[in-house]
mmCIF file of C-alpha atoms in Angstrom:
data_model
loop_
_atom_site.group_PDB
_atom_site.id
_atom_site.type_symbol
_atom_site.label_atom_id
_atom_site.label_comp_id
_atom_site.label_asym_id
_atom_site.label_seq_id
_atom_site.Cartn_x
_atom_site.Cartn_y
_atom_site.Cartn_z
ATOM 1 C CA GLN Z 1414 0.135 0.088 0.053
ATOM 2 C CA LEU Z 1415 3.020 2.302 0.767
ATOM 3 C CA VAL Z 1416 4.319 1.911 -2.682
ATOM 4 C CA ARG Z 1417 0.828 2.539 -4.527
ATOM 5 C CA SER Z 1418 0.511 5.635 -2.182
ATOM 6 C CA LEU Z 1419 3.870 7.077 -3.308
ATOM 7 C CA GLN Z 1420 3.183 6.408 -7.022
ATOM 8 C CA ALA Z 1421 -0.257 8.381 -6.557
ATOM 9 C CA GLY Z 1422 1.797 11.140 -5.030
ATOM 10 C CA LEU Z 1423 4.261 10.979 -7.907
ATOM 11 C CA LEU Z 1424 1.480 11.435 -10.334
ATOM 12 C CA GLU Z 1425 0.399 14.546 -8.410
ATOM 13 C CA ASP Z 1426 3.853 15.798 -8.384
ATOM 14 C CA LEU Z 1427 4.498 15.338 -12.183
ATOM 15 C CA GLU Z 1428 1.170 17.233 -12.732
ATOM 16 C CA PHE Z 1429 2.496 20.162 -10.666
ATOM 17 C CA PHE Z 1430 5.722 20.240 -12.726
ATOM 18 C CA ASP Z 1431 3.767 19.837 -15.999
ATOM 19 C CA ARG Z 1432 1.744 22.955 -15.189
ATOM 20 C CA ALA Z 1433 4.804 24.904 -14.133
ATOM 21 C CA GLN Z 1434 6.575 23.784 -17.185
ATOM 22 C CA VAL Z 1435 9.797 23.192 -14.963
ATOM 23 C CA PHE Z 1436 11.317 21.063 -17.769
ATOM 24 C CA THR Z 1437 11.744 24.103 -20.039
ATOM 25 C CA ALA Z 1438 13.859 25.947 -17.683
ATOM 26 C CA GLU Z 1439 16.052 22.939 -17.232
ATOM 27 C CA GLY Z 1440 16.869 22.424 -21.032
ATOM 28 C CA SER Z 1441 14.707 19.422 -21.429
ATOM 29 C CA ARG Z 1442 12.460 19.018 -24.626
ATOM 30 C CA ASN Z 1443 9.613 17.713 -22.783
ATOM 31 C CA LEU Z 1444 8.311 16.482 -19.512
ATOM 32 C CA SER Z 1445 9.151 12.773 -20.162
ATOM 33 C CA GLU Z 1446 12.518 13.539 -20.834
ATOM 34 C CA TRP Z 1447 13.007 15.538 -17.691
ATOM 35 C CA ALA Z 1448 11.272 13.145 -15.633
ATOM 36 C CA ALA Z 1449 13.512 10.383 -16.960
ATOM 37 C CA GLN Z 1450 16.690 12.207 -15.876
ATOM 38 C CA LYS Z 1451 15.232 13.226 -12.361
ATOM 39 C CA LEU Z 1452 13.932 9.768 -11.533
ATOM 40 C CA ASP Z 1453 16.699 7.923 -13.182
ATOM 41 C CA VAL Z 1454 14.466 5.798 -15.296
ATOM 42 C CA GLY Z 1455 14.204 4.908 -18.875
ATOM 43 C CA VAL Z 1456 12.435 7.120 -21.275
ATOM 44 C CA ASP Z 1457 9.728 4.650 -22.006
ATOM 45 C CA THR Z 1458 8.978 4.259 -18.215
ATOM 46 C CA ALA Z 1459 8.930 8.207 -17.906
ATOM 47 C CA ARG Z 1460 6.678 8.493 -21.098
ATOM 48 C CA GLY Z 1461 4.359 5.726 -19.190
ATOM 49 C CA LEU Z 1462 4.275 7.934 -16.186
ATOM 50 C CA VAL Z 1463 3.389 11.070 -17.886
ATOM 51 C CA ARG Z 1464 0.655 9.398 -20.076
ATOM 52 C CA THR Z 1465 -0.999 8.133 -16.940
ATOM 53 C CA MET Z 1466 -0.625 11.341 -15.266
ATOM 54 C CA ARG Z 1467 -2.474 13.205 -17.934
ATOM 55 C CA ARG Z 1468 -5.004 10.587 -18.246
ATOM 56 C CA THR Z 1469 -5.899 10.661 -14.480
ATOM 57 C CA ALA Z 1470 -5.643 14.415 -14.306
ATOM 58 C CA ASP Z 1471 -9.754 14.435 -14.786
ATOM 59 C CA LYS Z 1472 -10.272 11.140 -13.067
ATOM 60 C CA PRO Z 1473 -9.574 11.818 -9.231
ATOM 61 C CA TRP Z 1474 -11.148 8.585 -8.326
ATOM 62 C CA LEU Z 1475 -8.442 6.595 -9.923
ATOM 63 C CA ARG Z 1476 -5.728 8.453 -8.130
ATOM 64 C CA GLU Z 1477 -7.678 7.902 -4.867
ATOM 65 C CA ALA Z 1478 -7.906 4.475 -5.214
ATOM 66 C CA LEU Z 1479 -4.146 4.198 -6.164
ATOM 67 C CA ALA Z 1480 -3.511 6.098 -3.213
ATOM 68 C CA ALA Z 1481 -5.704 4.089 -0.725
ATOM 69 C CA GLY Z 1482 -3.899 0.954 -2.240
ATOM 70 C CA VAL Z 1483 -7.198 -0.435 -3.634
ATOM 71 C CA ILE Z 1484 -5.774 -0.773 -7.044
ATOM 72 C CA SER Z 1485 -2.054 -1.106 -8.543
ATOM 73 C CA PHE Z 1486 -0.552 1.409 -10.771
ATOM 74 C CA ASP Z 1487 -0.798 -0.917 -13.733
ATOM 75 C CA ARG Z 1488 -4.630 -1.188 -13.056
ATOM 76 C CA ALA Z 1489 -4.960 2.472 -12.667
ATOM 77 C CA GLU Z 1490 -3.026 3.013 -16.003
ATOM 78 C CA ALA Z 1491 -5.463 0.745 -17.771
ATOM 79 C CA LEU Z 1492 -8.545 2.092 -16.302
ATOM 80 C CA SER Z 1493 -7.403 5.465 -17.290
ATOM 81 C CA ARG Z 1494 -7.850 4.654 -20.993
ATOM 82 C CA ILE Z 1495 -11.672 4.329 -20.365
ATOM 83 C CA PRO Z 1496 -13.330 7.660 -20.448
ATOM 84 C CA GLU Z 1497 -16.045 7.088 -17.899
ATOM 85 C CA ASN Z 1498 -15.899 5.723 -14.332
ATOM 86 C CA VAL Z 1499 -16.297 2.021 -14.605
ATOM 87 C CA GLY Z 1500 -15.043 1.295 -11.115
ATOM 88 C CA THR Z 1501 -12.107 -1.010 -10.498
ATOM 89 C CA MET Z 1502 -13.299 -3.813 -12.968
ATOM 90 C CA ALA Z 1503 -11.950 -6.337 -10.191
ATOM 91 C CA HIS Z 1504 -13.291 -9.281 -12.176
ATOM 92 C CA LEU Z 1505 -10.719 -8.796 -14.699
ATOM 93 C CA ASP Z 1506 -7.062 -8.882 -14.836
ATOM 94 C CA VAL Z 1507 -5.036 -5.988 -15.908
ATOM 95 C CA ALA Z 1508 -4.937 -7.464 -19.507
ATOM 96 C CA GLY Z 1509 -8.546 -7.750 -19.425
ATOM 97 C CA VAL Z 1510 -9.136 -4.217 -18.545
ATOM 98 C CA ARG Z 1511 -6.716 -3.105 -21.265
ATOM 99 C CA ARG Z 1512 -8.749 -5.336 -23.703
ATOM 100 C CA ALA Z 1513 -11.951 -3.625 -22.314
ATOM 101 C CA ALA Z 1514 -10.587 -0.149 -22.953
ATOM 102 C CA ALA Z 1515 -9.452 -1.170 -26.404
ATOM 103 C CA ASP Z 1516 -12.972 -2.230 -27.210
ATOM 104 C CA LEU Z 1517 -14.267 1.392 -26.648
ATOM 105 C CA VAL Z 1518 -11.737 2.965 -28.968
ATOM 106 C CA GLU Z 1519 -13.716 4.439 -31.856
ATOM 107 C CA ILE Z 1520 -12.405 3.556 -35.403
ATOM 108 C CA THR Z 1521 -13.833 5.532 -38.056
ATOM 109 C CA GLY Z 1522 -13.787 4.867 -41.856
ATOM 110 C CA GLU Z 1523 -11.440 7.922 -41.982
ATOM 111 C CA ASP Z 1524 -9.242 6.316 -39.587
ATOM 112 C CA GLU Z 1525 -8.927 3.170 -41.505
ATOM 113 C CA VAL Z 1526 -8.220 5.001 -44.827
ATOM 114 C CA ARG Z 1527 -5.615 7.116 -42.906
ATOM 115 C CA SER Z 1528 -3.912 3.932 -41.736
ATOM 116 C CA ALA Z 1529 -3.970 2.390 -44.986
ATOM 117 C CA GLU Z 1530 -2.548 5.542 -46.858
ATOM 118 C CA THR Z 1531 0.277 6.304 -44.217
ATOM 119 C CA MET Z 1532 1.905 2.869 -44.044
ATOM 120 C CA PHE Z 1533 5.479 2.890 -44.774
ATOM 121 C CA LEU Z 1534 8.752 0.809 -44.456
ATOM 122 C CA ILE Z 1535 12.154 2.256 -44.478
ATOM 123 C CA MET Z 1536 15.272 0.324 -44.729
ATOM 124 C CA GLN Z 1537 18.419 2.418 -44.145
ATOM 125 C CA PRO Z 1538 21.797 0.702 -44.857
ATOM 126 C CA SER Z 1539 25.066 1.721 -43.046
ATOM 127 C CA LEU Z 1540 27.621 3.130 -45.279
ATOM 128 C CA ASP Z 1541 29.290 -0.192 -46.020
ATOM 129 C CA GLU Z 1542 25.802 -2.116 -46.412
ATOM 130 C CA SER Z 1543 26.684 -4.557 -43.841
ATOM 131 C CA TRP Z 1544 24.141 -3.426 -41.349
ATOM 132 C CA TRP Z 1545 20.533 -2.330 -41.935
ATOM 133 C CA LYS Z 1546 18.031 -0.560 -39.762
ATOM 134 C CA LEU Z 1547 14.279 -0.852 -40.309
ATOM 135 C CA ARG Z 1548 11.438 1.319 -39.144
ATOM 136 C CA GLY Z 1549 8.020 1.705 -40.084
ATOM 137 C CA ALA Z 1550 4.256 1.668 -39.518
ATOM 138 C CA LEU Z 1551 1.338 -0.677 -40.712
ATOM 139 C CA ASP Z 1552 -2.339 -0.681 -40.292
ATOM 140 C CA GLY Z 1553 -3.957 -3.082 -37.798
ATOM 141 C CA VAL Z 1554 -4.677 -5.997 -40.104
ATOM 142 C CA THR Z 1555 -1.089 -6.036 -41.916
ATOM 143 C CA GLY Z 1556 0.633 -5.458 -38.558
ATOM 144 C CA ALA Z 1557 -1.171 -8.413 -37.077
ATOM 145 C CA ALA Z 1558 -0.346 -10.668 -39.801
ATOM 146 C CA VAL Z 1559 3.264 -9.722 -39.779
ATOM 147 C CA ASP Z 1560 3.238 -10.115 -36.021
ATOM 148 C CA ARG Z 1561 1.721 -13.710 -36.345
ATOM 149 C CA ALA Z 1562 4.222 -14.617 -39.071
ATOM 150 C CA LEU Z 1563 7.257 -13.407 -37.179
ATOM 151 C CA THR Z 1564 6.221 -14.793 -33.768
ATOM 152 C CA GLY Z 1565 5.452 -18.238 -35.205
ATOM 153 C CA LYS Z 1566 8.874 -18.352 -36.829
ATOM 154 C CA ALA Z 1567 10.743 -16.935 -33.867
ATOM 155 C CA ASP Z 1568 9.118 -19.365 -31.419
ATOM 156 C CA ALA Z 1569 10.061 -22.342 -33.667
ATOM 157 C CA LEU Z 1570 13.545 -21.475 -33.593
ATOM 158 C CA PRO Z 1571 15.648 -23.908 -31.346
ATOM 159 C CA ASP Z 1572 18.057 -22.868 -28.573
ATOM 160 C CA LEU Z 1573 21.590 -22.089 -29.342
ATOM 161 C CA PRO Z 1574 24.151 -24.805 -28.375
ATOM 162 C CA ASP Z 1575 25.057 -23.031 -25.033
ATOM 163 C CA GLY Z 1576 21.538 -23.181 -24.057
ATOM 164 C CA GLU Z 1577 20.766 -19.335 -24.647
ATOM 165 C CA THR Z 1578 17.616 -18.696 -26.535
ATOM 166 C CA GLY Z 1579 18.651 -15.198 -27.544
ATOM 167 C CA SER Z 1580 16.374 -12.034 -27.114
ATOM 168 C CA ALA Z 1581 12.872 -11.878 -28.407
ATOM 169 C CA ALA Z 1582 14.078 -9.040 -30.674
ATOM 170 C CA TRP Z 1583 16.911 -11.035 -32.121
ATOM 171 C CA ARG Z 1584 14.768 -14.016 -32.749
ATOM 172 C CA ARG Z 1585 12.174 -12.037 -34.781
ATOM 173 C CA ALA Z 1586 14.998 -10.463 -36.833
ATOM 174 C CA ILE Z 1587 16.309 -13.898 -37.632
ATOM 175 C CA ALA Z 1588 12.594 -14.870 -38.339
ATOM 176 C CA LEU Z 1589 12.184 -12.100 -40.874
ATOM 177 C CA GLY Z 1590 15.352 -13.171 -42.686
ATOM 178 C CA GLU Z 1591 14.172 -16.569 -42.901
ATOM 179 C CA LEU Z 1592 10.749 -15.610 -44.200
ATOM 180 C CA ALA Z 1593 12.396 -13.276 -46.814
ATOM 181 C CA THR Z 1594 14.206 -16.146 -48.266
ATOM 182 C CA GLY Z 1595 11.084 -17.955 -48.901
ATOM 183 C CA GLY Z 1596 12.070 -21.337 -47.075
ATOM 184 C CA GLN Z 1597 14.801 -21.815 -49.644
ATOM 185 C CA SER Z 1598 18.632 -22.038 -49.586
ATOM 186 C CA PRO Z 1599 19.695 -21.134 -52.906
ATOM 187 C CA HIS Z 1600 23.260 -22.305 -54.165
ATOM 188 C CA ALA Z 1601 23.858 -19.174 -55.984
ATOM 189 C CA ASN Z 1602 26.782 -18.005 -58.300
ATOM 190 C CA ILE Z 1603 28.437 -15.232 -56.293
ATOM 191 C CA THR Z 1604 30.918 -12.798 -57.444
ATOM 192 C CA VAL Z 1605 33.402 -11.649 -54.617
ATOM 193 C CA PHE Z 1606 35.633 -8.586 -55.215
ATOM 194 C CA VAL Z 1607 38.787 -8.640 -53.062
ATOM 195 C CA ASN Z 1608 41.062 -5.704 -52.510
ATOM 196 C CA ALA Z 1609 44.288 -7.398 -51.940
ATOM 197 C CA ASP Z 1610 46.057 -4.687 -50.066
ATOM 198 C CA GLN Z 1611 43.245 -3.987 -47.762
ATOM 199 C CA ALA Z 1612 42.370 -7.540 -47.154
ATOM 200 C CA VAL Z 1613 45.858 -8.927 -46.470
ATOM 201 C CA GLU Z 1614 46.447 -6.023 -44.061
ATOM 202 C CA THR Z 1615 43.289 -6.707 -42.059
ATOM 203 C CA ASN Z 1616 43.014 -10.431 -42.380
ATOM 204 C CA GLY Z 1617 39.937 -10.061 -44.512
ATOM 205 C CA THR Z 1618 37.986 -7.713 -42.103
ATOM 206 C CA THR Z 1619 38.289 -4.960 -45.012
ATOM 207 C CA GLY Z 1620 38.536 -5.113 -48.761
ATOM 208 C CA ILE Z 1621 35.807 -7.507 -49.546
ATOM 209 C CA ARG Z 1622 32.647 -6.682 -51.346
ATOM 210 C CA LEU Z 1623 29.897 -8.646 -53.180
ATOM 211 C CA GLU Z 1624 28.847 -7.894 -56.534
ATOM 212 C CA ALA Z 1625 25.417 -6.706 -55.329
ATOM 213 C CA GLY Z 1626 27.254 -4.060 -53.327
ATOM 214 C CA PRO Z 1627 27.427 -4.918 -49.611
ATOM 215 C CA ARG Z 1628 30.608 -5.369 -47.711
ATOM 216 C CA VAL Z 1629 31.056 -8.638 -45.886
ATOM 217 C CA GLY Z 1630 33.446 -9.845 -43.295
ATOM 218 C CA PRO Z 1631 35.232 -13.273 -42.576
ATOM 219 C CA GLN Z 1632 31.964 -15.093 -41.364
ATOM 220 C CA ALA Z 1633 29.815 -14.052 -44.112
ATOM 221 C CA LEU Z 1634 32.613 -14.981 -46.564
ATOM 222 C CA SER Z 1635 33.188 -18.367 -44.998
ATOM 223 C CA ALA Z 1636 29.328 -18.918 -45.480
ATOM 224 C CA ILE Z 1637 29.612 -17.959 -49.044
ATOM 225 C CA PHE Z 1638 32.574 -20.329 -49.748
ATOM 226 C CA CYS Z 1639 30.810 -23.129 -47.980
ATOM 227 C CA ASP Z 1640 28.515 -24.112 -50.645
ATOM 228 C CA SER Z 1641 28.379 -21.703 -53.588
ATOM 229 C CA VAL Z 1642 29.912 -21.275 -57.027
ATOM 230 C CA THR Z 1643 32.084 -18.346 -56.443
ATOM 231 C CA GLU Z 1644 33.704 -16.027 -59.066
ATOM 232 C CA ILE Z 1645 36.590 -14.058 -57.115
ATOM 233 C CA THR Z 1646 38.176 -10.848 -58.668
ATOM 234 C CA VAL Z 1647 41.475 -9.861 -56.997
ATOM 235 C CA THR Z 1648 42.798 -6.343 -57.428
ATOM 236 C CA THR Z 1649 45.609 -4.329 -56.176
ATOM 237 C CA GLY Z 1650 45.246 -0.984 -54.311
ATOM 238 C CA ASP Z 1651 45.016 0.926 -57.688
ATOM 239 C CA GLY Z 1652 42.280 -1.314 -59.137
ATOM 240 C CA VAL Z 1653 44.456 -3.486 -61.521
ATOM 241 C CA PRO Z 1654 43.193 -6.941 -61.549
ATOM 242 C CA MET Z 1655 45.752 -9.836 -60.022
ATOM 243 C CA ARG Z 1656 43.560 -12.643 -60.898
ATOM 244 C CA TYR Z 1657 40.160 -13.110 -62.530
ATOM 245 C CA GLY Z 1658 38.423 -16.574 -62.848
ATOM 246 C CA ARG Z 1659 35.669 -18.859 -61.890
ATOM 247 C CA ARG Z 1660 36.296 -21.126 -58.927
ATOM 248 C CA SER Z 1661 33.695 -23.693 -59.609
ATOM 249 C CA ARG Z 1662 33.755 -25.345 -56.089
ATOM 250 C CA GLY Z 1663 30.118 -26.022 -55.612
ATOM 251 C CA ILE Z 1664 29.252 -29.449 -54.081
ATOM 252 C CA PRO Z 1665 28.012 -31.675 -56.980
ATOM 253 C CA PRO Z 1666 24.513 -32.585 -56.929
ATOM 254 C CA GLN Z 1667 25.164 -36.269 -56.708
ATOM 255 C CA LEU Z 1668 27.615 -35.879 -53.684
ATOM 256 C CA ARG Z 1669 25.122 -33.511 -52.048
ATOM 257 C CA ARG Z 1670 22.325 -36.250 -52.269
ATOM 258 C CA ALA Z 1671 24.787 -38.839 -50.851
ATOM 259 C CA ILE Z 1672 25.603 -36.647 -47.822
ATOM 260 C CA LEU Z 1673 21.854 -35.986 -46.950
ATOM 261 C CA ALA Z 1674 21.032 -39.638 -47.479
ATOM 262 C CA ARG Z 1675 23.730 -40.936 -45.273
ATOM 263 C CA ASN Z 1676 22.084 -38.885 -42.503
ATOM 264 C CA HIS Z 1677 18.536 -39.944 -43.518
ATOM 265 C CA GLY Z 1678 17.746 -36.191 -44.396
ATOM 266 C CA PHE Z 1679 18.328 -35.155 -40.853
ATOM 267 C CA CYS Z 1680 20.436 -32.413 -39.396
ATOM 268 C CA TRP Z 1681 23.502 -34.111 -37.860
ATOM 269 C CA ALA Z 1682 23.804 -31.535 -34.886
ATOM 270 C CA ASP Z 1683 23.616 -33.494 -31.696
ATOM 271 C CA GLY Z 1684 19.975 -33.651 -30.450
ATOM 272 C CA CYS Z 1685 18.499 -31.921 -33.476
ATOM 273 C CA ASN Z 1686 16.132 -34.039 -35.588
ATOM 274 C CA SER Z 1687 15.120 -31.432 -37.914
ATOM 275 C CA ARG Z 1688 14.545 -32.155 -41.744
ATOM 276 C CA TYR Z 1689 13.993 -28.611 -42.561
ATOM 277 C CA ARG Z 1690 16.268 -27.052 -45.143
ATOM 278 C CA VAL Z 1691 19.063 -29.287 -44.563
ATOM 279 C CA GLU Z 1692 22.224 -27.919 -46.172
ATOM 280 C CA VAL Z 1693 25.846 -29.242 -46.689
ATOM 281 C CA HIS Z 1694 28.666 -27.771 -44.529
ATOM 282 C CA HIS Z 1695 32.204 -28.124 -44.830
ATOM 283 C CA LYS Z 1696 33.470 -29.189 -41.327
ATOM 284 C CA THR Z 1697 36.800 -27.765 -42.080
ATOM 285 C CA PRO Z 1698 36.006 -24.626 -44.112
ATOM 286 C CA TRP Z 1699 37.103 -24.690 -47.719
ATOM 287 C CA SER Z 1700 38.710 -21.174 -47.176
ATOM 288 C CA GLU Z 1701 41.035 -23.034 -44.767
ATOM 289 C CA GLY Z 1702 42.015 -25.739 -46.879
ATOM 290 C CA GLY Z 1703 38.978 -28.236 -46.218
ATOM 291 C CA THR Z 1704 38.242 -30.473 -49.172
ATOM 292 C CA THR Z 1705 34.895 -31.076 -50.801
ATOM 293 C CA ASP Z 1706 34.568 -34.788 -50.270
ATOM 294 C CA ALA Z 1707 32.338 -37.043 -48.164
ATOM 295 C CA GLY Z 1708 34.573 -37.005 -44.986
ATOM 296 C CA ASN Z 1709 34.523 -33.410 -44.682
ATOM 297 C CA LEU Z 1710 30.948 -32.738 -45.384
ATOM 298 C CA VAL Z 1711 27.895 -33.035 -43.331
ATOM 299 C CA GLY Z 1712 24.286 -32.025 -43.310
ATOM 300 C CA LEU Z 1713 22.927 -29.229 -40.950
ATOM 301 C CA CYS Z 1714 19.694 -27.650 -40.739
ATOM 302 C CA TRP Z 1715 19.553 -24.044 -41.756
ATOM 303 C CA PHE Z 1716 19.486 -22.830 -38.161
ATOM 304 C CA HIS Z 1717 22.636 -24.819 -37.049
ATOM 305 C CA HIS Z 1718 24.367 -24.053 -40.369
ATOM 306 C CA GLN Z 1719 23.757 -20.398 -41.086
ATOM 307 C CA ILE Z 1720 22.912 -19.060 -37.703
ATOM 308 C CA VAL Z 1721 24.955 -21.256 -35.282
ATOM 309 C CA VAL Z 1722 28.116 -21.849 -37.324
ATOM 310 C CA HIS Z 1723 28.325 -18.879 -39.785
ATOM 311 C CA GLN Z 1724 26.637 -16.117 -37.994
ATOM 312 C CA ARG Z 1725 27.255 -16.734 -34.291
ATOM 313 C CA GLY Z 1726 30.744 -18.569 -34.984
ATOM 314 C CA PHE Z 1727 30.322 -21.786 -32.646
ATOM 315 C CA GLN Z 1728 33.015 -24.349 -33.258
ATOM 316 C CA LEU Z 1729 32.163 -27.757 -34.511
ATOM 317 C CA TYR Z 1730 33.608 -31.169 -33.082
ATOM 318 C CA ASP Z 1731 32.626 -34.774 -33.286
ATOM 319 C CA ASP Z 1732 31.049 -36.442 -30.353
ATOM 320 C CA PRO Z 1733 33.118 -39.786 -29.941
ATOM 321 C CA LYS Z 1734 30.166 -41.377 -28.337
ATOM 322 C CA THR Z 1735 27.149 -40.445 -30.849
ATOM 323 C CA GLY Z 1736 29.194 -39.753 -33.947
ATOM 324 C CA ARG Z 1737 27.053 -36.488 -34.149
ATOM 325 C CA LEU Z 1738 28.182 -33.021 -34.175
ATOM 326 C CA ARG Z 1739 28.423 -30.794 -31.193
ATOM 327 C CA PHE Z 1740 29.279 -27.101 -30.704
ATOM 328 C CA GLY Z 1741 31.972 -25.419 -28.618
ATOM 329 C CA LYS Z 1742 32.214 -21.858 -27.665
ATOM 330 C CA PRO Z 1743 32.513 -19.347 -30.579
ATOM 331 C CA LYS Z 1744 35.986 -18.121 -31.584
ATOM 332 C CA HIS Z 1745 34.841 -14.476 -30.722
ATOM 333 C CA HIS Z 1746 33.128 -15.416 -27.477
ATOM 334 C CA GLU Z 1747 33.655 -12.072 -25.622
ATOM 335 C CA HIS Z 1748 31.924 -9.328 -27.604
ATOM 336 C CA ASP Z 1749 32.740 -5.685 -27.185
ATOM 337 C CA PRO Z 1750 30.056 -3.123 -26.794
ATOM 338 C CA GLU Z 1751 27.935 -2.516 -29.926
ATOM 339 C CA PRO Z 1752 29.816 0.039 -32.023
ATOM 340 C CA GLU Z 1753 27.801 2.888 -33.441
ATOM 341 C CA ARG Z 1754 27.096 2.260 -37.015
ATOM 342 C CA GLN Z 1755 27.033 5.229 -39.446
ATOM 343 C CA THR Z 1756 24.006 5.197 -41.755
ATOM 344 C CA THR Z 1757 23.347 6.660 -45.154
ATOM 345 C CA GLY Z 1758 20.924 9.576 -45.461
#
């Protein structure tokens, strides 16, 4: 009850500071930004406090119930969305109160047209096109459809070999990429341009670009070499070609079928029984001298091949007891803080 009383008092204080426009005197752009600084909370938390303060400004019964400990702050926030006094709605949980509030929101034909006309999706690449940011807005029907598709794919992803599941946001990003590929694993002809001077000095972390434009690093390059017919153009710093030719190193169809048949079409990662998008992987990477023969090839499902091995960098080794593949810690297990990537535009 003490906590709820303090929360009610905080709403009163925020209302006072809002009327006095205190935030303008201290250089903040708005009350939410000012509250986040003063209360040492995240901006989203501060925005929620400010919204609830303004919604309850003309609903004194809600603040009184909160101060008396009759309702929680979350229930007060949910009830503040309903225009009239409907009591505490104690027969519903907080989620139920929010659904009831949503049912009372008016959606006019004009609202629907406006939502449809103002949908947008912006994809903003970094300068080297190795990283993309997405932002946008969708109407309710489209948004719900996209949410269901991403959630379904994300929930179906297995855990990583170290037992981690990855954040919900990361899993949804992986799900988006999987949906974009249409469930296929194309064995494409890919052209790689290598600036020899840059690549040698940095061990392949610079100087490598695909024909389509984006820069790639060692992990992506390893995935390309793993199972693609690759054309490589190597140039010196002044752009003069040193070597130009087709490196037709793709796995022959007969060998691919034999590898998959050897595992009865299953992923060969220990504990995985997936037959979904099973791909052939070089246990010793081709770029490190690994050969394209049956002894060095194994079938892995899309998740264990592309995400676990090539994106997350887990190391493969054979389990002597089962003969299946297991995963050790990635080469780059310790990650530096996320760098700020400069985007175009």
